[in-house]
């Protein structure tokens, strides 16, 4: 059960104050009748709530898979750039956030939700959730790099070491511009770019393909998204 004013505010009908005003003016129908008490207890999924002629269904949590395009920031608000949550048009919740960050120029898999507990579990360093990236690298990636990544690299500064955990590096194509796939279990700031910098190379394109059991849907073009399927949700909940 949830208070009517919270129900409406959670679903983005207005701020708590705005929805209270609407309720008091009799603009909200509960099971076909105008009600005037903001603290009326609503049974989510059972009571029918209408505001301004539209039925408002309640969603406690929402989960979207986004193929993040380059040029958009992994945040909920930004004064200059558009954000990943701006891209999700069909949301009911207004408290969605990205689970972890991808750099502005990175593309690929990003989970957008308002489920803080699930996000915390996926991001917890203790859980060692695999993240797989595809990248194009300026420079020839070698078997020696594969061994160094497998060992873990120092991506710190002259003054301060910063050791990574082992990463699984696969060379898909060598040459002056190499193509690779890398799986790591951490999410240090600019980690993939700094790991390649540590071996004297530069990431020129980066895309996340996978996070734990979630695999980027190849039908999603950059900027497109869809809701998680029941199976995907079950998979991430087990993480
Ligand atoms: N590593 C990076 O360097 N950038 C990202 O966006 C993600 C991982």
GROMACS .gro file of C-alpha atoms and ligand atoms in nm:
model
  247
    1UNK     CA    1   0.000   0.000   0.000
    2UNK     CA    2   0.120   0.347  -0.080
    3UNK     CA    3  -0.017   0.699  -0.018
    4UNK     CA    4  -0.200   0.848  -0.316
    5UNK     CA    5   0.020   1.160  -0.328
    6UNK     CA    6   0.339   0.950  -0.326
    7UNK     CA    7   0.195   0.717  -0.593
    8UNK     CA    8   0.128   1.012  -0.823
    9UNK     CA    9   0.455   1.191  -0.750
   10UNK     CA   10   0.657   0.869  -0.805
   11UNK     CA   11   0.490   0.831  -1.144
   12UNK     CA   12   0.587   1.184  -1.243
   13UNK     CA   13   0.237   1.339  -1.236
   14UNK     CA   14   0.387   1.634  -1.045
   15UNK     CA   15   0.581   1.723  -0.735
   16UNK     CA   16   0.437   1.612  -0.403
   17UNK     CA   17   0.290   1.963  -0.352
   18UNK     CA   18   0.145   1.978  -0.704
   19UNK     CA   19  -0.023   1.640  -0.677
   20UNK     CA   20  -0.166   1.728  -0.334
   21UNK     CA   21  -0.328   2.035  -0.494
   22UNK     CA   22  -0.470   1.823  -0.777
   23UNK     CA   23  -0.610   1.571  -0.530
   24UNK     CA   24  -0.772   1.844  -0.317
   25UNK     CA   25  -0.929   1.996  -0.630
   26UNK     CA   26  -1.088   1.656  -0.708
   27UNK     CA   27  -0.884   1.606  -1.025
   28UNK     CA   28  -0.776   1.252  -0.934
   29UNK     CA   29  -1.006   0.951  -0.966
   30UNK     CA   30  -0.957   0.634  -0.763
   31UNK     CA   31  -1.166   0.347  -0.900
   32UNK     CA   32  -1.378   0.601  -1.088
   33UNK     CA   33  -1.447   0.836  -0.795
   34UNK     CA   34  -1.288   1.170  -0.721
   35UNK     CA   35  -1.104   1.156  -0.390
   36UNK     CA   36  -0.972   1.448  -0.190
   37UNK     CA   37  -0.732   1.294   0.063
   38UNK     CA   38  -0.364   1.283  -0.036
   39UNK     CA   39  -0.295   1.024   0.234
   40UNK     CA   40  -0.548   0.772   0.100
   41UNK     CA   41  -0.380   0.428   0.090
   42UNK     CA   42  -0.364   0.277  -0.258
   43UNK     CA   43  -0.320  -0.093  -0.339
   44UNK     CA   44  -0.068  -0.090  -0.623
   45UNK     CA   45  -0.180  -0.310  -0.911
   46UNK     CA   46  -0.539  -0.327  -0.780
   47UNK     CA   47  -0.680   0.024  -0.747
   48UNK     CA   48  -0.729   0.218  -1.073
   49UNK     CA   49  -0.590   0.568  -1.059
   50UNK     CA   50  -0.674   0.829  -1.325
   51UNK     CA   51  -0.522   1.175  -1.359
   52UNK     CA   52  -0.625   1.416  -1.634
   53UNK     CA   53  -0.812   1.142  -1.820
   54UNK     CA   54  -0.516   0.902  -1.825
   55UNK     CA   55  -0.474   0.585  -1.622
   56UNK     CA   56  -0.158   0.593  -1.412
   57UNK     CA   57  -0.009   0.250  -1.349
   58UNK     CA   58   0.242   0.212  -1.073
   59UNK     CA   59   0.593   0.080  -1.134
   60UNK     CA   60   0.811   0.037  -0.828
   61UNK     CA   61   1.118  -0.041  -1.039
   62UNK     CA   62   1.208  -0.003  -1.403
   63UNK     CA   63   1.502  -0.162  -1.588
   64UNK     CA   64   1.626  -0.054  -1.931
   65UNK     CA   65   1.913  -0.178  -2.145
   66UNK     CA   66   2.061   0.120  -2.332
   67UNK     CA   67   2.316   0.113  -2.612
   68UNK     CA   68   2.486   0.433  -2.501
   69UNK     CA   69   2.593   0.650  -2.792
   70UNK     CA   70   2.913   0.857  -2.785
   71UNK     CA   71   2.861   1.221  -2.685
   72UNK     CA   72   2.619   1.157  -2.399
   73UNK     CA   73   2.723   1.161  -2.033
   74UNK     CA   74   2.656   0.882  -1.783
   75UNK     CA   75   2.471   1.098  -1.533
   76UNK     CA   76   2.116   1.198  -1.447
   77UNK     CA   77   2.169   1.572  -1.490
   78UNK     CA   78   2.426   1.784  -1.664
   79UNK     CA   79   2.433   2.157  -1.731
   80UNK     CA   80   2.594   2.122  -2.078
   81UNK     CA   81   2.549   1.775  -2.224
   82UNK     CA   82   2.254   1.544  -2.264
   83UNK     CA   83   2.252   1.251  -2.026
   84UNK     CA   84   2.179   0.881  -2.060
   85UNK     CA   85   1.854   0.917  -1.864
   86UNK     CA   86   1.734   1.190  -2.106
   87UNK     CA   87   1.744   0.923  -2.378
   88UNK     CA   88   1.484   0.704  -2.202
   89UNK     CA   89   1.157   0.853  -2.320
   90UNK     CA   90   0.907   0.587  -2.209
   91UNK     CA   91   0.997   0.590  -1.844
   92UNK     CA   92   0.737   0.602  -1.570
   93UNK     CA   93   0.982   0.665  -1.288
   94UNK     CA   94   1.164   0.992  -1.263
   95UNK     CA   95   1.436   0.853  -1.032
   96UNK     CA   96   1.623   0.644  -1.293
   97UNK     CA   97   2.003   0.642  -1.294
   98UNK     CA   98   2.280   0.458  -1.484
   99UNK     CA   99   2.443   0.158  -1.315
  100UNK     CA  100   2.805   0.268  -1.331
  101UNK     CA  101   2.962   0.505  -1.576
  102UNK     CA  102   3.090   0.491  -1.929
  103UNK     CA  103   3.306   0.777  -2.053
  104UNK     CA  104   3.138   1.036  -2.275
  105UNK     CA  105   3.309   0.891  -2.585
  106UNK     CA  106   3.239   0.525  -2.493
  107UNK     CA  107   2.946   0.336  -2.646
  108UNK     CA  108   2.761   0.026  -2.543
  109UNK     CA  109   2.580  -0.152  -2.268
  110UNK     CA  110   2.444   0.053  -1.983
  111UNK     CA  111   2.174  -0.059  -1.742
  112UNK     CA  112   1.937   0.221  -1.642
  113UNK     CA  113   1.718   0.162  -1.339
  114UNK     CA  114   1.597   0.303  -1.009
  115UNK     CA  115   1.680  -0.020  -0.821
  116UNK     CA  116   1.958   0.096  -0.592
  117UNK     CA  117   2.012  -0.240  -0.425
  118UNK     CA  118   2.062  -0.419  -0.757
  119UNK     CA  119   2.297  -0.144  -0.878
  120UNK     CA  120   2.500  -0.169  -0.560
  121UNK     CA  121   2.541  -0.544  -0.604
  122UNK     CA  122   2.645  -0.516  -0.969
  123UNK     CA  123   2.900  -0.247  -0.889
  124UNK     CA  124   3.041  -0.387  -0.565
  125UNK     CA  125   3.415  -0.457  -0.617
  126UNK     CA  126   3.383  -0.760  -0.390
  127UNK     CA  127   3.147  -0.934  -0.633
  128UNK     CA  128   3.394  -0.929  -0.923
  129UNK     CA  129   3.127  -0.888  -1.191
  130UNK     CA  130   3.283  -0.935  -1.539
  131UNK     CA  131   3.268  -0.642  -1.779
  132UNK     CA  132   3.362  -0.708  -2.141
  133UNK     CA  133   3.472  -0.437  -2.381
  134UNK     CA  134   3.545  -0.432  -2.752
  135UNK     CA  135   3.808  -0.176  -2.856
  136UNK     CA  136   4.013  -0.047  -3.144
  137UNK     CA  137   4.366   0.033  -3.041
  138UNK     CA  138   4.626   0.255  -3.206
  139UNK     CA  139   4.935   0.033  -3.210
  140UNK     CA  140   5.001  -0.337  -3.246
  141UNK     CA  141   4.867  -0.534  -2.949
  142UNK     CA  142   5.099  -0.830  -2.883
  143UNK     CA  143   5.104  -1.159  -2.694
  144UNK     CA  144   5.332  -0.984  -2.445
  145UNK     CA  145   5.046  -0.737  -2.377
  146UNK     CA  146   4.811  -1.033  -2.325
  147UNK     CA  147   5.052  -1.169  -2.060
  148UNK     CA  148   5.089  -0.830  -1.893
  149UNK     CA  149   4.711  -0.777  -1.877
  150UNK     CA  150   4.672  -1.130  -1.736
  151UNK     CA  151   4.917  -1.039  -1.463
  152UNK     CA  152   4.755  -0.703  -1.379
  153UNK     CA  153   4.902  -0.361  -1.457
  154UNK     CA  154   5.012  -0.054  -1.270
  155UNK     CA  155   4.793   0.227  -1.409
  156UNK     CA  156   4.895   0.480  -1.144
  157UNK     CA  157   5.122   0.781  -1.163
  158UNK     CA  158   5.496   0.818  -1.091
  159UNK     CA  159   5.403   0.922  -0.739
  160UNK     CA  160   5.135   0.664  -0.668
  161UNK     CA  161   5.096   0.309  -0.786
  162UNK     CA  162   4.751   0.179  -0.876
  163UNK     CA  163   4.747  -0.192  -0.946
  164UNK     CA  164   4.466  -0.352  -1.145
  165UNK     CA  165   4.339  -0.706  -1.109
  166UNK     CA  166   4.416  -0.946  -1.396
  167UNK     CA  167   4.230  -0.880  -1.721
  168UNK     CA  168   4.157  -1.127  -2.001
  169UNK     CA  169   4.278  -0.971  -2.326
  170UNK     CA  170   4.198  -1.132  -2.663
  171UNK     CA  171   4.350  -1.006  -2.986
  172UNK     CA  172   4.086  -1.012  -3.260
  173UNK     CA  173   4.305  -0.847  -3.524
  174UNK     CA  174   4.663  -0.722  -3.496
  175UNK     CA  175   4.845  -0.460  -3.702
  176UNK     CA  176   4.887  -0.085  -3.673
  177UNK     CA  177   4.528  -0.055  -3.561
  178UNK     CA  178   4.441  -0.359  -3.348
  179UNK     CA  179   4.100  -0.487  -3.249
  180UNK     CA  180   4.065  -0.648  -2.911
  181UNK     CA  181   3.820  -0.779  -2.656
  182UNK     CA  182   3.899  -0.725  -2.287
  183UNK     CA  183   3.723  -0.863  -1.980
  184UNK     CA  184   3.791  -0.700  -1.644
  185UNK     CA  185   3.622  -0.724  -1.308
  186UNK     CA  186   3.675  -0.371  -1.184
  187UNK     CA  187   3.554  -0.028  -1.282
  188UNK     CA  188   3.840   0.209  -1.202
  189UNK     CA  189   3.825   0.555  -1.359
  190UNK     CA  190   3.910   0.528  -1.736
  191UNK     CA  191   4.034   0.179  -1.659
  192UNK     CA  192   4.052   0.032  -2.010
  193UNK     CA  193   4.214   0.344  -2.155
  194UNK     CA  194   4.468   0.357  -1.872
  195UNK     CA  195   4.551  -0.014  -1.905
  196UNK     CA  196   4.641   0.037  -2.271
  197UNK     CA  197   4.831   0.356  -2.187
  198UNK     CA  198   5.035   0.150  -1.940
  199UNK     CA  199   5.158  -0.065  -2.232
  200UNK     CA  200   5.219   0.237  -2.455
  201UNK     CA  201   4.901   0.217  -2.667
  202UNK     CA  202   4.590   0.424  -2.720
  203UNK     CA  203   4.222   0.330  -2.722
  204UNK     CA  204   4.058   0.497  -3.021
  205UNK     CA  205   3.714   0.334  -2.993
  206UNK     CA  206   3.556   0.165  -2.691
  207UNK     CA  207   3.229  -0.017  -2.652
  208UNK     CA  208   3.099  -0.223  -2.360
  209UNK     CA  209   2.943  -0.547  -2.478
  210UNK     CA  210   2.865  -0.724  -2.154
  211UNK     CA  211   2.818  -0.674  -1.781
  212UNK     CA  212   2.776  -0.990  -1.572
  213UNK     CA  213   2.497  -1.190  -1.735
  214UNK     CA  214   2.371  -0.892  -1.942
  215UNK     CA  215   2.476  -0.892  -2.307
  216UNK     CA  216   2.419  -0.588  -2.526
  217UNK     CA  217   2.130  -0.660  -2.765
  218UNK     CA  218   2.281  -0.630  -3.112
  219UNK     CA  219   1.950  -0.501  -3.250
  220UNK     CA  220   1.992  -0.182  -3.047
  221UNK     CA  221   2.160   0.095  -3.243
  222UNK     CA  222   2.356   0.353  -3.043
  223UNK     CA  223   2.096   0.567  -2.859
  224UNK     CA  224   1.832   0.292  -2.863
  225UNK     CA  225   1.707   0.106  -2.558
  226UNK     CA  226   1.453  -0.150  -2.445
  227UNK     CA  227   1.320  -0.289  -2.119
  228UNK     CA  228   1.505  -0.590  -1.975
  229UNK     CA  229   1.333  -0.922  -2.039
  230UNK     CA  230   1.216  -1.131  -1.743
  231UNK     CA  231   1.508  -1.372  -1.801
  232UNK     CA  232   1.764  -1.090  -1.807
  233UNK     CA  233   1.621  -0.947  -1.489
  234UNK     CA  234   1.633  -1.284  -1.318
  235UNK     CA  235   1.998  -1.318  -1.429
  236UNK     CA  236   2.110  -0.982  -1.290
  237UNK     CA  237   1.919  -1.041  -0.967
  238UNK     CA  238   2.120  -1.362  -0.916
  239UNK     CA  239   2.450  -1.178  -0.965
  240LIG     N1  240   3.716   0.203  -1.927
  240LIG     C1  241   3.738   0.323  -1.985
  240LIG     O1  242   3.850   0.365  -2.002
  240LIG     N2  243   3.630   0.395  -2.021
  240LIG     C2  244   3.501   0.350  -2.006
  240LIG     O2  245   3.408   0.419  -2.044
  240LIG     C3  246   3.482   0.225  -1.948
  240LIG     C4  247   3.591   0.153  -1.909
   0.00000   0.00000   0.00000
